[in-house]
PDB file of C-alpha atoms in Angstrom:
ATOM      1  CA  UNK A  16      20.318 -19.935  -8.150  1.00 65.00           C
ATOM      2  CA  UNK A  17      17.332 -19.299  -5.900  1.00 73.00           C
ATOM      3  CA  UNK A  18      13.923 -19.744  -7.462  1.00 88.00           C
ATOM      4  CA  UNK A  19      11.325 -17.183  -6.417  1.00 94.00           C
ATOM      5  CA  UNK A  20       8.136 -17.490  -8.401  1.00 95.00           C
ATOM      6  CA  UNK A  21       5.041 -15.328  -8.377  1.00 96.00           C
ATOM      7  CA  UNK A  22       1.722 -16.319  -9.832  1.00 97.00           C
ATOM      8  CA  UNK A  23      -0.195 -15.273 -11.662  1.00 96.00           C
ATOM      9  CA  UNK A  24       1.972 -12.896 -13.701  1.00 95.00           C
ATOM     10  CA  UNK A  25      -0.978 -10.583 -14.111  1.00 96.00           C
ATOM     11  CA  UNK A  26      -4.588 -10.366 -13.147  1.00 96.00           C
ATOM     12  CA  UNK A  27      -7.559  -8.145 -13.798  1.00 97.00           C
ATOM     13  CA  UNK A  28      -9.902  -7.490 -10.902  1.00 97.00           C
ATOM     14  CA  UNK A  29     -13.241  -5.746 -10.862  1.00 97.00           C
ATOM     15  CA  UNK A  30     -13.452  -2.821  -8.465  1.00 97.00           C
ATOM     16  CA  UNK A  31     -14.844  -4.013  -5.154  1.00 97.00           C
ATOM     17  CA  UNK A  32     -13.758  -7.624  -5.628  1.00 97.00           C
ATOM     18  CA  UNK A  33     -11.147  -9.271  -3.455  1.00 97.00           C
ATOM     19  CA  UNK A  34      -8.157 -11.074  -4.866  1.00 97.00           C
ATOM     20  CA  UNK A  35      -5.019 -12.910  -3.846  1.00 97.00           C
ATOM     21  CA  UNK A  36      -1.815 -14.121  -5.400  1.00 97.00           C
ATOM     22  CA  UNK A  37       1.163 -16.235  -4.494  1.00 98.00           C
ATOM     23  CA  UNK A  38       4.871 -16.029  -3.941  1.00 98.00           C
ATOM     24  CA  UNK A  39       6.803 -19.324  -3.843  1.00 97.00           C
ATOM     25  CA  UNK A  40      10.316 -19.504  -2.487  1.00 95.00           C
ATOM     26  CA  UNK A  41      12.862 -22.058  -1.235  1.00 91.00           C
ATOM     27  CA  UNK A  42      11.821 -23.602   2.052  1.00 86.00           C
ATOM     28  CA  UNK A  43      15.400 -23.901   3.280  1.00 85.00           C
ATOM     29  CA  UNK A  44      17.739 -21.208   4.546  1.00 85.00           C
ATOM     30  CA  UNK A  45      14.829 -18.823   5.089  1.00 89.00           C
ATOM     31  CA  UNK A  46      15.582 -15.458   6.655  1.00 89.00           C
ATOM     32  CA  UNK A  47      12.776 -13.115   5.596  1.00 91.00           C
ATOM     33  CA  UNK A  48      10.162 -12.516   2.924  1.00 94.00           C
ATOM     34  CA  UNK A  49       9.495  -8.978   1.697  1.00 94.00           C
ATOM     35  CA  UNK A  50       6.463  -7.678  -0.184  1.00 96.00           C
ATOM     36  CA  UNK A  51       6.599  -4.491  -2.247  1.00 95.00           C
ATOM     37  CA  UNK A  52       4.092  -2.485  -4.205  1.00 96.00           C
ATOM     38  CA  UNK A  53       5.488  -0.963  -7.390  1.00 93.00           C
ATOM     39  CA  UNK A  54       3.567   1.579  -9.391  1.00 92.00           C
ATOM     40  CA  UNK A  55       4.645   2.513 -12.886  1.00 86.00           C
ATOM     41  CA  UNK A  56       7.254   5.296 -12.974  1.00 84.00           C
ATOM     42  CA  UNK A  57       7.748   5.104  -9.218  1.00 89.00           C
ATOM     43  CA  UNK A  58      10.073   3.131  -6.959  1.00 89.00           C
ATOM     44  CA  UNK A  59       9.076  -0.003  -5.045  1.00 91.00           C
ATOM     45  CA  UNK A  60       7.260   0.744  -1.812  1.00 92.00           C
ATOM     46  CA  UNK A  61       7.720  -1.583   1.147  1.00 91.00           C
ATOM     47  CA  UNK A  62       4.516  -3.312   2.249  1.00 94.00           C
ATOM     48  CA  UNK A  63       5.559  -6.060   4.640  1.00 93.00           C
ATOM     49  CA  UNK A  64       8.575  -7.884   5.998  1.00 92.00           C
ATOM     50  CA  UNK A  65       7.673 -11.355   7.221  1.00 93.00           C
ATOM     51  CA  UNK A  66      10.057 -13.403   9.270  1.00 91.00           C
ATOM     52  CA  UNK A  67       8.204 -16.122  11.176  1.00 89.00           C
ATOM     53  CA  UNK A  68       6.288 -19.128   9.930  1.00 90.00           C
ATOM     54  CA  UNK A  69       2.590 -18.394  10.344  1.00 90.00           C
ATOM     55  CA  UNK A  70       3.113 -14.623  10.258  1.00 91.00           C
ATOM     56  CA  UNK A  71       0.109 -12.602   9.183  1.00 96.00           C
ATOM     57  CA  UNK A  72       0.502  -8.911   8.435  1.00 95.00           C
ATOM     58  CA  UNK A  73      -2.083  -6.324   7.516  1.00 96.00           C
ATOM     59  CA  UNK A  74      -1.987  -2.779   6.158  1.00 93.00           C
ATOM     60  CA  UNK A  75      -5.393  -1.360   5.392  1.00 95.00           C
ATOM     61  CA  UNK A  76      -7.099  -3.617   2.863  1.00 96.00           C
ATOM     62  CA  UNK A  77      -3.906  -5.517   2.063  1.00 97.00           C
ATOM     63  CA  UNK A  78      -2.761  -8.492   4.099  1.00 97.00           C
ATOM     64  CA  UNK A  79      -0.210 -11.265   3.746  1.00 98.00           C
ATOM     65  CA  UNK A  80       0.431 -14.701   5.190  1.00 97.00           C
ATOM     66  CA  UNK A  81       3.605 -16.738   5.363  1.00 97.00           C
ATOM     67  CA  UNK A  82       4.332 -20.462   5.336  1.00 96.00           C
ATOM     68  CA  UNK A  83       8.078 -21.023   5.521  1.00 94.00           C
ATOM     69  CA  UNK A  84       7.831 -24.807   5.826  1.00 94.00           C
ATOM     70  CA  UNK A  85       6.195 -25.192   2.445  1.00 94.00           C
ATOM     71  CA  UNK A  86       7.750 -22.068   0.966  1.00 95.00           C
ATOM     72  CA  UNK A  87       4.894 -19.778   0.036  1.00 96.00           C
ATOM     73  CA  UNK A  88       3.303 -16.484   0.929  1.00 97.00           C
ATOM     74  CA  UNK A  89      -0.076 -15.114  -0.105  1.00 98.00           C
ATOM     75  CA  UNK A  90      -0.930 -11.459  -0.578  1.00 98.00           C
ATOM     76  CA  UNK A  91      -4.608 -10.547  -0.297  1.00 98.00           C
ATOM     77  CA  UNK A  92      -6.362  -7.383  -1.428  1.00 97.00           C
ATOM     78  CA  UNK A  93      -9.835  -6.935  -0.001  1.00 97.00           C
ATOM     79  CA  UNK A  94     -12.371  -4.791  -1.868  1.00 97.00           C
ATOM     80  CA  UNK A  95      -9.949  -3.791  -4.652  1.00 97.00           C
ATOM     81  CA  UNK A  96      -9.847  -0.153  -5.685  1.00 96.00           C
ATOM     82  CA  UNK A  97      -8.372   1.390  -8.858  1.00 95.00           C
ATOM     83  CA  UNK A  98      -5.515   2.821  -6.779  1.00 94.00           C
ATOM     84  CA  UNK A  99      -4.480  -0.756  -5.937  1.00 96.00           C
ATOM     85  CA  UNK A 100      -3.393  -1.185  -9.551  1.00 97.00           C
ATOM     86  CA  UNK A 101       0.338  -1.870  -9.414  1.00 97.00           C
ATOM     87  CA  UNK A 102       2.898  -4.637  -9.653  1.00 96.00           C
ATOM     88  CA  UNK A 103       3.312  -6.525  -6.403  1.00 97.00           C
ATOM     89  CA  UNK A 104       6.795  -7.928  -5.858  1.00 96.00           C
ATOM     90  CA  UNK A 105       7.942 -10.452  -3.339  1.00 96.00           C
ATOM     91  CA  UNK A 106      11.580 -10.888  -2.409  1.00 93.00           C
ATOM     92  CA  UNK A 107      13.126 -13.832  -0.583  1.00 92.00           C
ATOM     93  CA  UNK A 108      15.958 -13.147   1.762  1.00 88.00           C
ATOM     94  CA  UNK A 109      18.245 -16.023   2.625  1.00 83.00           C
ATOM     95  CA  UNK A 110      20.733 -15.985   5.464  1.00 74.00           C
ATOM     96  CA  UNK A 111      23.659 -13.974   4.132  1.00 65.00           C
ATOM     97  CA  UNK A 112      21.436 -11.018   3.226  1.00 64.00           C
ATOM     98  CA  UNK A 113      21.059 -11.565  -0.502  1.00 74.00           C
ATOM     99  CA  UNK A 114      17.576 -10.623  -1.699  1.00 81.00           C
ATOM    100  CA  UNK A 115      16.077 -12.499  -4.650  1.00 89.00           C
ATOM    101  CA  UNK A 116      13.001 -10.979  -6.273  1.00 91.00           C
ATOM    102  CA  UNK A 117      10.125 -12.729  -7.948  1.00 93.00           C
ATOM    103  CA  UNK A 118       8.900 -11.563 -11.327  1.00 92.00           C
ATOM    104  CA  UNK A 119       5.947  -9.746  -9.818  1.00 95.00           C
ATOM    105  CA  UNK A 120       2.174  -9.967 -10.155  1.00 97.00           C
ATOM    106  CA  UNK A 121       0.713  -7.103 -12.144  1.00 96.00           C
ATOM    107  CA  UNK A 122      -2.717  -6.176 -10.814  1.00 97.00           C
ATOM    108  CA  UNK A 123      -5.147  -4.057 -12.808  1.00 97.00           C
ATOM    109  CA  UNK A 124      -8.322  -3.008 -11.038  1.00 97.00           C
ATOM    110  CA  UNK A 125     -11.116  -2.076 -13.425  1.00 95.00           C
ATOM    111  CA  UNK A 126     -13.675   0.520 -12.320  1.00 90.00           C
TER     112      UNK A 126
ATOM    113  CA  UNK B  11       8.901  10.085  -0.576  1.00 79.00           C
ATOM    114  CA  UNK B  12      10.998   7.308   0.997  1.00 84.00           C
ATOM    115  CA  UNK B  13      13.787   9.596   2.195  1.00 91.00           C
ATOM    116  CA  UNK B  14      16.351   7.862  -0.014  1.00 96.00           C
ATOM    117  CA  UNK B  15      17.854  10.146  -2.653  1.00 96.00           C
ATOM    118  CA  UNK B  16      19.644   9.203  -5.829  1.00 97.00           C
ATOM    119  CA  UNK B  17      21.504  11.326  -8.332  1.00 97.00           C
ATOM    120  CA  UNK B  18      21.459  11.812 -11.192  1.00 97.00           C
ATOM    121  CA  UNK B  19      17.907  10.963 -12.219  1.00 95.00           C
ATOM    122  CA  UNK B  20      18.891  10.272 -15.807  1.00 96.00           C
ATOM    123  CA  UNK B  21      22.248   9.600 -17.397  1.00 97.00           C
ATOM    124  CA  UNK B  22      23.066   9.146 -21.056  1.00 97.00           C
ATOM    125  CA  UNK B  23      26.549   8.049 -21.994  1.00 97.00           C
ATOM    126  CA  UNK B  24      28.465   6.172 -24.654  1.00 97.00           C
ATOM    127  CA  UNK B  25      29.828   2.646 -24.700  1.00 97.00           C
ATOM    128  CA  UNK B  26      33.213   2.300 -23.077  1.00 97.00           C
ATOM    129  CA  UNK B  27      32.651   5.174 -20.679  1.00 97.00           C
ATOM    130  CA  UNK B  28      32.558   5.168 -16.888  1.00 97.00           C
ATOM    131  CA  UNK B  29      29.831   6.648 -14.697  1.00 98.00           C
ATOM    132  CA  UNK B  30      29.173   7.064 -10.988  1.00 98.00           C
ATOM    133  CA  UNK B  31      25.739   6.829  -9.449  1.00 98.00           C
ATOM    134  CA  UNK B  32      25.175   8.300  -6.031  1.00 98.00           C
ATOM    135  CA  UNK B  33      22.816   7.327  -3.235  1.00 98.00           C
ATOM    136  CA  UNK B  34      22.061   8.941   0.115  1.00 97.00           C
ATOM    137  CA  UNK B  35      20.205   6.657   2.524  1.00 97.00           C
ATOM    138  CA  UNK B  36      17.389   7.680   4.848  1.00 95.00           C
ATOM    139  CA  UNK B  37      18.566   9.503   7.908  1.00 94.00           C
ATOM    140  CA  UNK B  38      19.769   6.954  10.444  1.00 91.00           C
ATOM    141  CA  UNK B  39      19.892   4.009   8.045  1.00 94.00           C
ATOM    142  CA  UNK B  40      23.218   2.192   8.055  1.00 94.00           C
ATOM    143  CA  UNK B  41      22.646  -0.284   5.268  1.00 93.00           C
ATOM    144  CA  UNK B  42      22.577   0.487   1.547  1.00 95.00           C
ATOM    145  CA  UNK B  43      21.610  -1.867  -1.266  1.00 94.00           C
ATOM    146  CA  UNK B  44      22.005  -1.486  -5.026  1.00 96.00           C
ATOM    147  CA  UNK B  45      19.653  -3.069  -7.565  1.00 95.00           C
ATOM    148  CA  UNK B  46      19.484  -3.169 -11.337  1.00 95.00           C
ATOM    149  CA  UNK B  47      16.297  -3.395 -13.343  1.00 92.00           C
ATOM    150  CA  UNK B  48      16.800  -3.940 -17.049  1.00 88.00           C
ATOM    151  CA  UNK B  49      14.074  -4.349 -19.670  1.00 78.00           C
ATOM    152  CA  UNK B  50      14.374  -8.080 -20.060  1.00 73.00           C
ATOM    153  CA  UNK B  51      14.964  -8.939 -16.422  1.00 79.00           C
ATOM    154  CA  UNK B  52      13.317  -8.312 -13.093  1.00 82.00           C
ATOM    155  CA  UNK B  53      14.884  -6.534 -10.203  1.00 89.00           C
ATOM    156  CA  UNK B  54      18.387  -7.902  -9.617  1.00 91.00           C
ATOM    157  CA  UNK B  55      20.293  -7.436  -6.387  1.00 90.00           C
ATOM    158  CA  UNK B  56      23.828  -6.142  -6.977  1.00 94.00           C
ATOM    159  CA  UNK B  57      25.511  -5.431  -3.660  1.00 94.00           C
ATOM    160  CA  UNK B  58      24.899  -4.405  -0.045  1.00 92.00           C
ATOM    161  CA  UNK B  59      26.929  -2.278   2.339  1.00 94.00           C
ATOM    162  CA  UNK B  60      26.487  -1.876   6.054  1.00 93.00           C
ATOM    163  CA  UNK B  61      28.202   0.941   7.912  1.00 94.00           C
ATOM    164  CA  UNK B  62      30.938   1.192   5.319  1.00 95.00           C
ATOM    165  CA  UNK B  63      31.598  -2.503   4.828  1.00 94.00           C
ATOM    166  CA  UNK B  64      30.480  -4.825   2.074  1.00 94.00           C
ATOM    167  CA  UNK B  65      27.912  -7.294   3.461  1.00 89.00           C
ATOM    168  CA  UNK B  66      26.502  -9.225   0.532  1.00 88.00           C
ATOM    169  CA  UNK B  67      27.161  -9.549  -3.151  1.00 89.00           C
ATOM    170  CA  UNK B  68      24.688 -10.466  -5.834  1.00 88.00           C
ATOM    171  CA  UNK B  69      24.907 -10.485  -9.603  1.00 82.00           C
ATOM    172  CA  UNK B  70      27.372  -7.645  -9.851  1.00 92.00           C
ATOM    173  CA  UNK B  71      29.725  -7.597 -12.815  1.00 94.00           C
ATOM    174  CA  UNK B  72      33.467  -7.166 -12.325  1.00 95.00           C
ATOM    175  CA  UNK B  73      33.229  -3.905 -14.306  1.00 96.00           C
ATOM    176  CA  UNK B  74      31.004  -2.549 -11.532  1.00 97.00           C
ATOM    177  CA  UNK B  75      32.115  -1.550  -8.075  1.00 96.00           C
ATOM    178  CA  UNK B  76      30.576   0.218  -5.135  1.00 97.00           C
ATOM    179  CA  UNK B  77      31.524   1.745  -1.837  1.00 97.00           C
ATOM    180  CA  UNK B  78      29.902   3.301   1.190  1.00 97.00           C
ATOM    181  CA  UNK B  79      31.527   6.354   2.682  1.00 97.00           C
ATOM    182  CA  UNK B  80      31.854   7.413   6.360  1.00 96.00           C
ATOM    183  CA  UNK B  81      28.835   9.724   5.966  1.00 95.00           C
ATOM    184  CA  UNK B  82      26.941   6.582   4.804  1.00 96.00           C
ATOM    185  CA  UNK B  83      26.252   7.727   1.273  1.00 97.00           C
ATOM    186  CA  UNK B  84      27.123   5.183  -1.369  1.00 98.00           C
ATOM    187  CA  UNK B  85      28.385   5.278  -4.926  1.00 98.00           C
ATOM    188  CA  UNK B  86      28.040   2.690  -7.649  1.00 98.00           C
ATOM    189  CA  UNK B  87      30.747   2.893 -10.295  1.00 98.00           C
ATOM    190  CA  UNK B  88      30.092   1.374 -13.694  1.00 98.00           C
ATOM    191  CA  UNK B  89      32.991   1.177 -16.123  1.00 97.00           C
ATOM    192  CA  UNK B  90      33.636   0.014 -19.697  1.00 97.00           C
ATOM    193  CA  UNK B  91      29.946   0.482 -20.269  1.00 97.00           C
ATOM    194  CA  UNK B  92      28.115  -1.716 -22.736  1.00 96.00           C
ATOM    195  CA  UNK B  93      24.738  -1.298 -24.369  1.00 96.00           C
ATOM    196  CA  UNK B  94      23.373  -4.033 -22.109  1.00 94.00           C
ATOM    197  CA  UNK B  95      24.136  -1.967 -19.028  1.00 96.00           C
ATOM    198  CA  UNK B  96      21.265   0.343 -19.910  1.00 96.00           C
ATOM    199  CA  UNK B  97      18.864  -0.070 -17.012  1.00 96.00           C
ATOM    200  CA  UNK B  98      17.200   1.525 -14.042  1.00 95.00           C
ATOM    201  CA  UNK B  99      19.497   1.414 -11.022  1.00 97.00           C
ATOM    202  CA  UNK B 100      17.845   1.590  -7.623  1.00 96.00           C
ATOM    203  CA  UNK B 101      19.393   2.194  -4.276  1.00 96.00           C
ATOM    204  CA  UNK B 102      17.590   1.134  -1.105  1.00 94.00           C
ATOM    205  CA  UNK B 103      18.394   1.617   2.555  1.00 94.00           C
ATOM    206  CA  UNK B 104      17.451  -0.026   5.812  1.00 91.00           C
ATOM    207  CA  UNK B 105      18.177   0.684   9.434  1.00 85.00           C
ATOM    208  CA  UNK B 106      20.090  -2.523   9.931  1.00 77.00           C
ATOM    209  CA  UNK B 107      20.662  -5.946   8.516  1.00 70.00           C
ATOM    210  CA  UNK B 108      18.517  -8.038  10.835  1.00 71.00           C
ATOM    211  CA  UNK B 109      15.692  -9.916   9.204  1.00 65.00           C
ATOM    212  CA  UNK B 110      12.844  -7.635  10.255  1.00 69.00           C
ATOM    213  CA  UNK B 111      14.118  -4.437   8.670  1.00 82.00           C
ATOM    214  CA  UNK B 112      12.264  -2.993   5.699  1.00 84.00           C
ATOM    215  CA  UNK B 113      14.151  -1.632   2.722  1.00 88.00           C
ATOM    216  CA  UNK B 114      13.192   1.785   1.406  1.00 92.00           C
ATOM    217  CA  UNK B 115      13.843   2.442  -2.251  1.00 93.00           C
ATOM    218  CA  UNK B 116      15.092   5.621  -3.855  1.00 95.00           C
ATOM    219  CA  UNK B 117      13.620   6.998  -7.098  1.00 94.00           C
ATOM    220  CA  UNK B 118      16.274   5.325  -9.243  1.00 95.00           C
ATOM    221  CA  UNK B 119      18.788   6.461 -11.847  1.00 97.00           C
ATOM    222  CA  UNK B 120      17.952   5.645 -15.432  1.00 96.00           C
ATOM    223  CA  UNK B 121      21.145   4.893 -17.351  1.00 97.00           C
ATOM    224  CA  UNK B 122      21.116   4.842 -21.120  1.00 97.00           C
ATOM    225  CA  UNK B 123      24.235   3.636 -22.917  1.00 97.00           C
ATOM    226  CA  UNK B 124      24.363   4.534 -26.600  1.00 96.00           C
TER     227      UNK B 124
END
């Protein structure tokens, strides 16, 4: 059983503040790390696919880094806005294509 | 809108019954994935197909089966349904299976077993 952990489980952020949270995954047999944004009553929306150690990806105010040797990825939100409120999921993909999801970090941005 | 469609949106059925969930991938995508999200668990990977062939299997019960047809749409068959099978079932698609491909999720089918 692959262990993919996300922390914290939830966090409250003041509008305008920046925040970050973590996804931990096995450091062996790494194939890819996916990040998704999941709003209530909608389906998960792909943010990033990260494949190489040291990868950094950016989409607007959201960015992510990857360390495959130590098995973690950070997601950063700069200048949080209320529309950033969502659950952010990471998913670890081992060789063999199976995707294992973390429990998610629920972000609530307060105006 | 991700371009992935799923039908039906909602399904209510009784224990012991059998249902079929349908998924059409984004145009051009060859790979289809099925996921289950139940109340007490996170998103669980069930099975993946690529161009008609099974590619990876996750936590899929023996009562469940899936297939991908020549037109690339996929169906997930759930039989001998139990109350615990009530969940949101997502389908996702990607262009290929290589590591850099993103998966695009459909809107999901909410199954309620009574």
